[in-house]
Amino acid sequence: MAAALRGLGLLQGRVRLAATAATTSSFRRPGQRAPVRAGAAATVPSAGKSYGSEAKEEEELRIRYLDDEHKGIVVLGLNRSHAKNALSKNLLKMMSKAVDALKSDKKVRTVIFRSEVPGIFCAGADLKERAKMHSSEVSSFVSKTRATINEMANLPVPTIAAIDGAALGGGLELALACDIRVAASSAKMGLVETKLAIIPGAGGTQRLPRTIGVSLAKELIFSARIVDGEEAKSIGLISHVVEQNEAGDAAYRRALALAKEFLPQGPVAMRVAKLAINQGMEVDLVTGLAIEEACYAQTIPTKDRIEGLLAFKEKRPPRYKGE
């Protein structure tokens, strides 16, 4: 128990699914994504601010801090259209830099991972780039991939994967590192449908059984089966499946609506709740309850708790103003 409590500051992410060689050409959608504009949850909000270079077409990762009623939500968009968002050394570097900035930003309340490329979430590792690597570089690349995705899993705020399109190998690994997964599915020809492929990898054999159960995880890993959004929902691999729309961003819009539901909640309470759940799932119940108690103690002197108690007493929604 003492060891578990000493580890409260660390969320142990342990996941890596190997890149699959399955083709993704059948997952493309004709036409372009609807333009980004400000609006309600049913639309795609405009960017608030970004760091690094300005938002240009060639950026492999787009970071958007949303405004107005979506303030506190940050969107990380994969944008390697020529490589189906395959994970390259440069993209991993950008993701690591972004996550490092987000984890210490107290104004961030929820992070959404999505794709800016129609028809694909992420095709896994960039096998073309890997083929050019010296054998000594491959191990370093795999370690960097694992570390970056673990950093994503360890973000202290809720994270949502909006899967509008195929998530293959390492792409599914990214989604599994998020707290909540939303996928789109469609019976209509020409619209983007989520496809998920699972094959063995360094870490995927650990996170997948924790998500869907040991027996089913073995079945999917042994067969390298591709499942669609509906089947993924039925086995608990994703939390929500939505009908795909003409713009090809239905999963993102649902993720945005979910993230908006989180905004009224106390930021400190949200962070310690995630910590307690993640740490508690790795230990026995008695130790888990001790972890919960230690986490709850962190909320007692905060404005979050005082505001929440006042709201309950006055029977009104709480008015949190941050930490």
Short mmCIF file of C-alpha atoms in Angstrom, two decimals:
data_model
loop_
_atom_site.label_atom_id
_atom_site.label_comp_id
_atom_site.label_asym_id
_atom_site.label_seq_id
_atom_site.Cartn_x
_atom_site.Cartn_y
_atom_site.Cartn_z
CA MET A 1 0.00 0.00 0.00
CA ALA A 2 2.78 2.42 0.91
CA ALA A 3 4.42 1.88 -2.45
CA ALA A 4 1.15 2.53 -4.23
CA LEU A 5 0.56 5.75 -2.31
CA ARG A 6 4.09 6.95 -3.03
CA GLY A 7 3.29 6.54 -6.69
CA LEU A 8 0.24 8.82 -6.66
CA GLY A 9 2.02 11.40 -8.77
CA LEU A 10 2.57 8.93 -11.60
CA LEU A 11 -0.02 7.37 -13.87
CA GLN A 12 1.49 4.20 -15.24
CA GLY A 13 0.72 4.03 -18.96
CA ARG A 14 1.91 0.79 -20.51
CA VAL A 15 0.84 0.47 -24.09
CA ARG A 16 2.19 -0.06 -27.51
CA LEU A 17 0.51 -1.79 -30.41
CA ALA A 18 2.74 -2.64 -33.36
CA ALA A 19 2.04 -0.99 -36.68
CA THR A 20 -0.06 -3.06 -39.03
CA ALA A 21 0.66 -3.41 -42.71
CA ALA A 22 -3.03 -3.47 -43.58
CA THR A 23 -3.93 -1.11 -46.42
CA THR A 24 -6.10 1.92 -45.66
CA SER A 25 -6.95 2.98 -49.20
CA SER A 26 -10.53 1.69 -48.85
CA PHE A 27 -11.11 4.01 -45.89
CA ARG A 28 -10.74 7.23 -47.85
CA ARG A 29 -13.70 9.53 -48.36
CA PRO A 30 -14.19 11.70 -51.44
CA GLY A 31 -14.32 15.44 -50.90
CA GLN A 32 -12.89 17.65 -48.21
CA ARG A 33 -13.70 18.22 -44.54
CA ALA A 34 -16.06 21.05 -43.75
CA PRO A 35 -14.22 24.28 -42.87
CA VAL A 36 -13.47 24.98 -39.23
CA ARG A 37 -15.68 27.66 -37.72
CA ALA A 38 -16.90 28.87 -34.35
CA GLY A 39 -20.19 27.65 -32.99
CA ALA A 40 -22.01 25.24 -30.71
CA ALA A 41 -21.14 21.61 -30.00
CA ALA A 42 -22.75 20.54 -33.28
CA THR A 43 -20.13 22.51 -35.23
CA VAL A 44 -16.36 22.53 -35.29
CA PRO A 45 -15.05 25.45 -33.16
CA SER A 46 -12.31 27.70 -34.42
CA ALA A 47 -8.86 27.72 -32.90
CA GLY A 48 -8.20 29.93 -29.90
CA LYS A 49 -4.42 29.98 -29.88
CA SER A 50 -1.55 27.75 -30.85
CA TYR A 51 2.09 27.46 -29.95
CA GLY A 52 5.06 26.66 -32.16
CA SER A 53 4.67 27.67 -35.78
CA GLU A 54 1.44 29.18 -37.06
CA ALA A 55 -1.31 26.83 -38.21
CA LYS A 56 -0.16 25.97 -41.71
CA GLU A 57 -1.24 23.18 -44.02
CA GLU A 58 2.08 21.38 -43.68
CA GLU A 59 1.97 21.12 -39.87
CA GLU A 60 1.95 17.49 -38.83
CA LEU A 61 0.25 18.29 -35.52
CA ARG A 62 -2.24 21.11 -35.04
CA ILE A 63 -2.90 22.38 -31.53
CA ARG A 64 -6.08 24.38 -30.91
CA TYR A 65 -7.14 26.05 -27.65
CA LEU A 66 -10.88 26.53 -28.01
CA ASP A 67 -12.71 29.69 -26.92
CA ASP A 68 -16.09 30.85 -25.67
CA GLU A 69 -18.31 28.05 -24.33
CA HIS A 70 -15.57 25.54 -25.19
CA LYS A 71 -12.85 27.36 -23.26
CA GLY A 72 -10.63 24.86 -21.47
CA ILE A 73 -10.83 22.26 -24.27
CA VAL A 74 -7.67 21.67 -26.30
CA VAL A 75 -7.73 19.79 -29.61
CA LEU A 76 -4.66 17.97 -30.92
CA GLY A 77 -5.11 17.16 -34.60
CA LEU A 78 -2.94 14.71 -36.53
CA ASN A 79 -2.20 16.17 -39.96
CA ARG A 80 0.11 13.98 -42.08
CA SER A 81 -2.18 13.50 -45.07
CA HIS A 82 0.53 12.13 -47.36
CA ALA A 83 1.30 9.34 -44.87
CA LYS A 84 -2.19 8.64 -43.46
CA ASN A 85 -1.08 10.18 -40.14
CA ALA A 86 1.56 7.47 -39.68
CA LEU A 87 3.77 8.08 -36.66
CA SER A 88 7.11 9.54 -37.73
CA LYS A 89 10.03 10.76 -35.64
CA ASN A 90 9.00 14.37 -36.26
CA LEU A 91 5.34 13.78 -35.40
CA LEU A 92 6.30 12.01 -32.17
CA LYS A 93 8.58 14.92 -31.29
CA MET A 94 5.73 17.39 -31.85
CA MET A 95 3.30 15.27 -29.83
CA SER A 96 5.75 14.98 -26.94
CA LYS A 97 6.31 18.74 -26.92
CA ALA A 98 2.57 19.43 -26.98
CA VAL A 99 1.76 16.98 -24.19
CA ASP A 100 4.60 18.33 -22.04
CA ALA A 101 3.10 21.83 -22.33
CA LEU A 102 -0.44 20.65 -21.64
CA LYS A 103 0.29 18.67 -18.50
CA SER A 104 1.48 21.77 -16.63
CA ASP A 105 -1.22 24.13 -17.95
CA LYS A 106 -3.83 24.52 -15.21
CA LYS A 107 -6.27 26.16 -17.63
CA VAL A 108 -6.59 22.99 -19.69
CA ARG A 109 -9.66 20.98 -18.68
CA THR A 110 -9.99 18.32 -21.41
CA VAL A 111 -7.88 17.22 -24.39
CA ILE A 112 -9.34 15.78 -27.60
CA PHE A 113 -7.14 13.79 -30.00
CA ARG A 114 -8.47 13.74 -33.55
CA SER A 115 -7.40 13.57 -37.18
CA GLU A 116 -7.34 16.51 -39.56
CA VAL A 117 -7.12 14.09 -42.51
CA PRO A 118 -10.43 12.77 -43.90
CA GLY A 119 -10.92 9.02 -43.69
CA ILE A 120 -8.06 8.06 -41.39
CA PHE A 121 -7.30 8.44 -37.69
CA CYS A 122 -3.80 6.95 -37.73
CA ALA A 123 -2.26 4.16 -39.82
CA GLY A 124 0.32 3.23 -37.18
CA ALA A 125 4.08 3.62 -37.39
CA ASP A 126 5.63 5.15 -40.50
CA LEU A 127 7.03 1.95 -42.02
CA LYS A 128 8.64 3.80 -44.94
CA GLU A 129 10.64 5.93 -42.54
CA ARG A 130 11.47 2.92 -40.39
CA ALA A 131 12.76 0.99 -43.43
CA LYS A 132 15.41 3.67 -43.90
CA MET A 133 16.55 3.50 -40.27
CA HIS A 134 19.71 1.72 -39.20
CA SER A 135 18.97 -1.29 -36.98
CA SER A 136 20.36 0.62 -34.01
CA GLU A 137 17.78 3.40 -34.57
CA VAL A 138 14.73 1.14 -34.52
CA SER A 139 14.95 0.36 -30.81
CA SER A 140 15.27 4.06 -29.99
CA PHE A 141 12.27 4.88 -32.19
CA VAL A 142 10.14 2.21 -30.52
CA SER A 143 11.15 3.48 -27.07
CA LYS A 144 10.31 7.05 -28.07
CA THR A 145 6.92 5.95 -29.38
CA ARG A 146 6.15 4.11 -26.16
CA ALA A 147 7.30 7.04 -24.02
CA THR A 148 5.25 9.59 -25.98
CA ILE A 149 2.07 7.54 -25.75
CA ASN A 150 2.66 6.95 -22.06
CA GLU A 151 2.95 10.72 -21.64
CA MET A 152 -0.44 11.04 -23.33
CA ALA A 153 -1.94 8.45 -20.98
CA ASN A 154 -0.45 10.28 -18.02
CA LEU A 155 -2.04 13.65 -18.79
CA PRO A 156 -3.83 14.68 -15.56
CA VAL A 157 -7.00 15.85 -17.35
CA PRO A 158 -9.64 13.78 -19.19
CA THR A 159 -8.63 12.79 -22.73
CA ILE A 160 -10.93 11.75 -25.57
CA ALA A 161 -9.99 10.04 -28.85
CA ALA A 162 -12.28 11.07 -31.71
CA ILE A 163 -11.86 8.24 -34.24
CA ASP A 164 -13.24 9.35 -37.61
CA GLY A 165 -11.67 6.69 -39.79
CA ALA A 166 -9.20 3.83 -39.53
CA ALA A 167 -7.07 3.37 -36.40
CA LEU A 168 -4.54 0.68 -37.23
CA GLY A 169 -1.74 -0.70 -35.07
CA GLY A 170 -0.08 2.29 -33.42
CA GLY A 171 -3.14 4.37 -34.28
CA LEU A 172 -5.26 2.20 -32.03
CA GLU A 173 -2.50 2.46 -29.45
CA LEU A 174 -3.01 6.23 -29.41
CA ALA A 175 -6.74 5.76 -28.89
CA LEU A 176 -6.26 3.21 -26.11
CA ALA A 177 -4.08 5.71 -24.25
CA CYS A 178 -7.08 8.05 -23.99
CA ASP A 179 -9.68 7.87 -21.22
CA ILE A 180 -12.65 7.80 -23.60
CA ARG A 181 -12.92 6.68 -27.22
CA VAL A 182 -15.61 7.83 -29.66
CA ALA A 183 -15.90 6.30 -33.13
CA ALA A 184 -18.01 6.91 -36.21
CA SER A 185 -19.68 4.21 -38.27
CA SER A 186 -21.83 4.27 -41.38
CA ALA A 187 -23.64 1.87 -43.68
CA LYS A 188 -23.65 4.48 -46.46
CA MET A 189 -21.13 4.17 -49.25
CA GLY A 190 -18.65 7.03 -49.52
CA LEU A 191 -18.76 8.02 -45.87
CA VAL A 192 -15.94 7.42 -43.42
CA GLU A 193 -16.34 4.33 -41.28
CA THR A 194 -14.13 3.54 -38.31
CA LYS A 195 -11.93 0.45 -38.66
CA LEU A 196 -9.81 -0.79 -35.77
CA ALA A 197 -6.97 -3.29 -36.18
CA ILE A 198 -5.25 -4.98 -33.26
CA ILE A 199 -2.01 -6.99 -33.49
CA PRO A 200 0.57 -7.85 -30.81
CA GLY A 201 3.03 -5.19 -29.74
CA ALA A 202 5.15 -3.95 -26.86
CA GLY A 203 2.41 -2.91 -24.43
CA GLY A 204 -0.77 -3.57 -26.36
CA THR A 205 -0.93 -7.02 -24.80
CA GLN A 206 -1.31 -5.23 -21.45
CA ARG A 207 -3.67 -2.32 -22.09
CA LEU A 208 -6.12 -4.14 -24.35
CA PRO A 209 -7.00 -6.89 -21.81
CA ARG A 210 -7.54 -4.18 -19.21
CA THR A 211 -10.02 -2.55 -21.57
CA ILE A 212 -12.05 -5.46 -22.99
CA GLY A 213 -11.07 -8.48 -20.89
CA VAL A 214 -8.43 -11.17 -21.23
CA SER A 215 -10.22 -13.76 -23.37
CA LEU A 216 -11.53 -11.35 -25.99
CA ALA A 217 -8.23 -9.47 -26.13
CA LYS A 218 -6.44 -12.75 -26.90
CA GLU A 219 -8.92 -13.52 -29.67
CA LEU A 220 -8.46 -10.17 -31.37
CA ILE A 221 -4.67 -10.18 -30.97
CA PHE A 222 -4.28 -13.76 -32.21
CA SER A 223 -6.43 -13.09 -35.27
CA ALA A 224 -5.33 -9.48 -36.02
CA ARG A 225 -9.00 -8.94 -36.85
CA ILE A 226 -10.29 -5.59 -38.07
CA VAL A 227 -13.50 -4.49 -36.33
CA ASP A 228 -15.85 -1.66 -37.17
CA GLY A 229 -17.30 0.96 -34.85
CA GLU A 230 -20.42 -1.01 -33.97
CA GLU A 231 -18.52 -4.15 -33.01
CA ALA A 232 -15.93 -2.09 -31.13
CA LYS A 233 -18.75 -0.57 -29.07
CA SER A 234 -20.30 -3.97 -28.35
CA ILE A 235 -17.05 -5.35 -26.92
CA GLY A 236 -16.23 -2.23 -24.89
CA LEU A 237 -13.28 -1.10 -26.99
CA ILE A 238 -14.92 2.30 -27.51
CA SER A 239 -17.40 4.20 -25.36
CA HIS A 240 -19.62 5.75 -28.04
CA VAL A 241 -20.36 5.03 -31.70
CA VAL A 242 -22.13 7.65 -33.82
CA GLU A 243 -23.47 7.71 -37.35
CA GLN A 244 -20.95 9.31 -39.66
CA ASN A 245 -21.94 12.58 -41.36
CA GLU A 246 -21.16 14.07 -44.76
CA ALA A 247 -18.32 16.16 -43.30
CA GLY A 248 -16.65 13.04 -41.91
CA ASP A 249 -16.24 14.47 -38.39
CA ALA A 250 -19.13 12.94 -36.45
CA ALA A 251 -16.85 11.35 -33.83
CA TYR A 252 -15.12 14.68 -33.22
CA ARG A 253 -18.43 16.46 -32.75
CA ARG A 254 -19.56 13.83 -30.24
CA ALA A 255 -16.21 14.10 -28.43
CA LEU A 256 -16.63 17.87 -28.28
CA ALA A 257 -20.09 17.50 -26.74
CA LEU A 258 -18.68 15.13 -24.12
CA ALA A 259 -15.81 17.48 -23.33
CA LYS A 260 -18.29 20.32 -22.87
CA GLU A 261 -20.10 18.22 -20.24
CA PHE A 262 -16.87 18.07 -18.24
CA LEU A 263 -16.29 21.84 -18.16
CA PRO A 264 -18.67 22.69 -15.26
CA GLN A 265 -16.92 20.22 -12.96
CA GLY A 266 -14.24 21.25 -10.48
CA PRO A 267 -10.77 21.04 -12.10
CA VAL A 268 -9.00 19.74 -8.98
CA ALA A 269 -11.67 17.12 -8.38
CA MET A 270 -11.44 15.96 -12.01
CA ARG A 271 -7.68 15.52 -11.82
CA VAL A 272 -7.64 13.59 -8.55
CA ALA A 273 -10.59 11.45 -9.71
CA LYS A 274 -8.63 10.38 -12.78
CA LEU A 275 -5.57 9.72 -10.63
CA ALA A 276 -7.55 7.62 -8.15
CA ILE A 277 -9.19 5.54 -10.89
CA ASN A 278 -5.98 4.90 -12.82
CA GLN A 279 -3.93 4.02 -9.75
CA GLY A 280 -6.72 2.07 -8.08
CA MET A 281 -7.24 -0.24 -11.06
CA GLU A 282 -3.70 -1.57 -10.65
CA VAL A 283 -4.00 -2.63 -6.98
CA ASP A 284 -6.30 -4.57 -4.65
CA LEU A 285 -9.51 -2.96 -3.35
CA VAL A 286 -8.18 -2.10 0.12
CA THR A 287 -5.18 -0.29 -1.35
CA GLY A 288 -7.42 1.33 -3.93
CA LEU A 289 -9.65 2.75 -1.20
CA ALA A 290 -6.57 4.16 0.54
CA ILE A 291 -5.55 5.80 -2.73
CA GLU A 292 -9.03 7.29 -3.06
CA GLU A 293 -8.83 8.67 0.47
CA ALA A 294 -5.44 10.26 -0.20
CA CYS A 295 -6.74 11.79 -3.43
CA TYR A 296 -9.91 13.12 -1.78
CA ALA A 297 -7.80 14.77 0.93
CA GLN A 298 -6.25 16.91 -1.79
CA THR A 299 -9.66 18.48 -2.57
CA ILE A 300 -10.58 19.44 1.01
CA PRO A 301 -8.76 22.81 1.14
CA THR A 302 -9.56 23.80 -2.46
CA LYS A 303 -11.99 26.36 -3.85
CA ASP A 304 -13.49 23.54 -5.89
CA ARG A 305 -14.84 21.79 -2.82
CA ILE A 306 -16.09 24.99 -1.17
CA GLU A 307 -17.88 26.08 -4.34
CA GLY A 308 -19.35 22.61 -4.78
CA LEU A 309 -20.70 22.54 -1.22
CA LEU A 310 -22.22 26.00 -1.58
CA ALA A 311 -23.85 25.02 -4.85
CA PHE A 312 -25.32 21.89 -3.27
CA LYS A 313 -26.65 23.88 -0.31
CA GLU A 314 -28.17 26.54 -2.59
CA LYS A 315 -29.40 23.96 -5.15
CA ARG A 316 -27.70 25.70 -8.03
CA PRO A 317 -25.03 24.72 -10.56
CA PRO A 318 -21.48 25.38 -9.26
CA ARG A 319 -19.56 28.32 -10.72
CA TYR A 320 -15.96 27.16 -10.90
CA LYS A 321 -13.38 29.74 -11.90
CA GLY A 322 -10.39 27.42 -12.00
CA GLU A 323 -7.86 26.51 -9.38
#
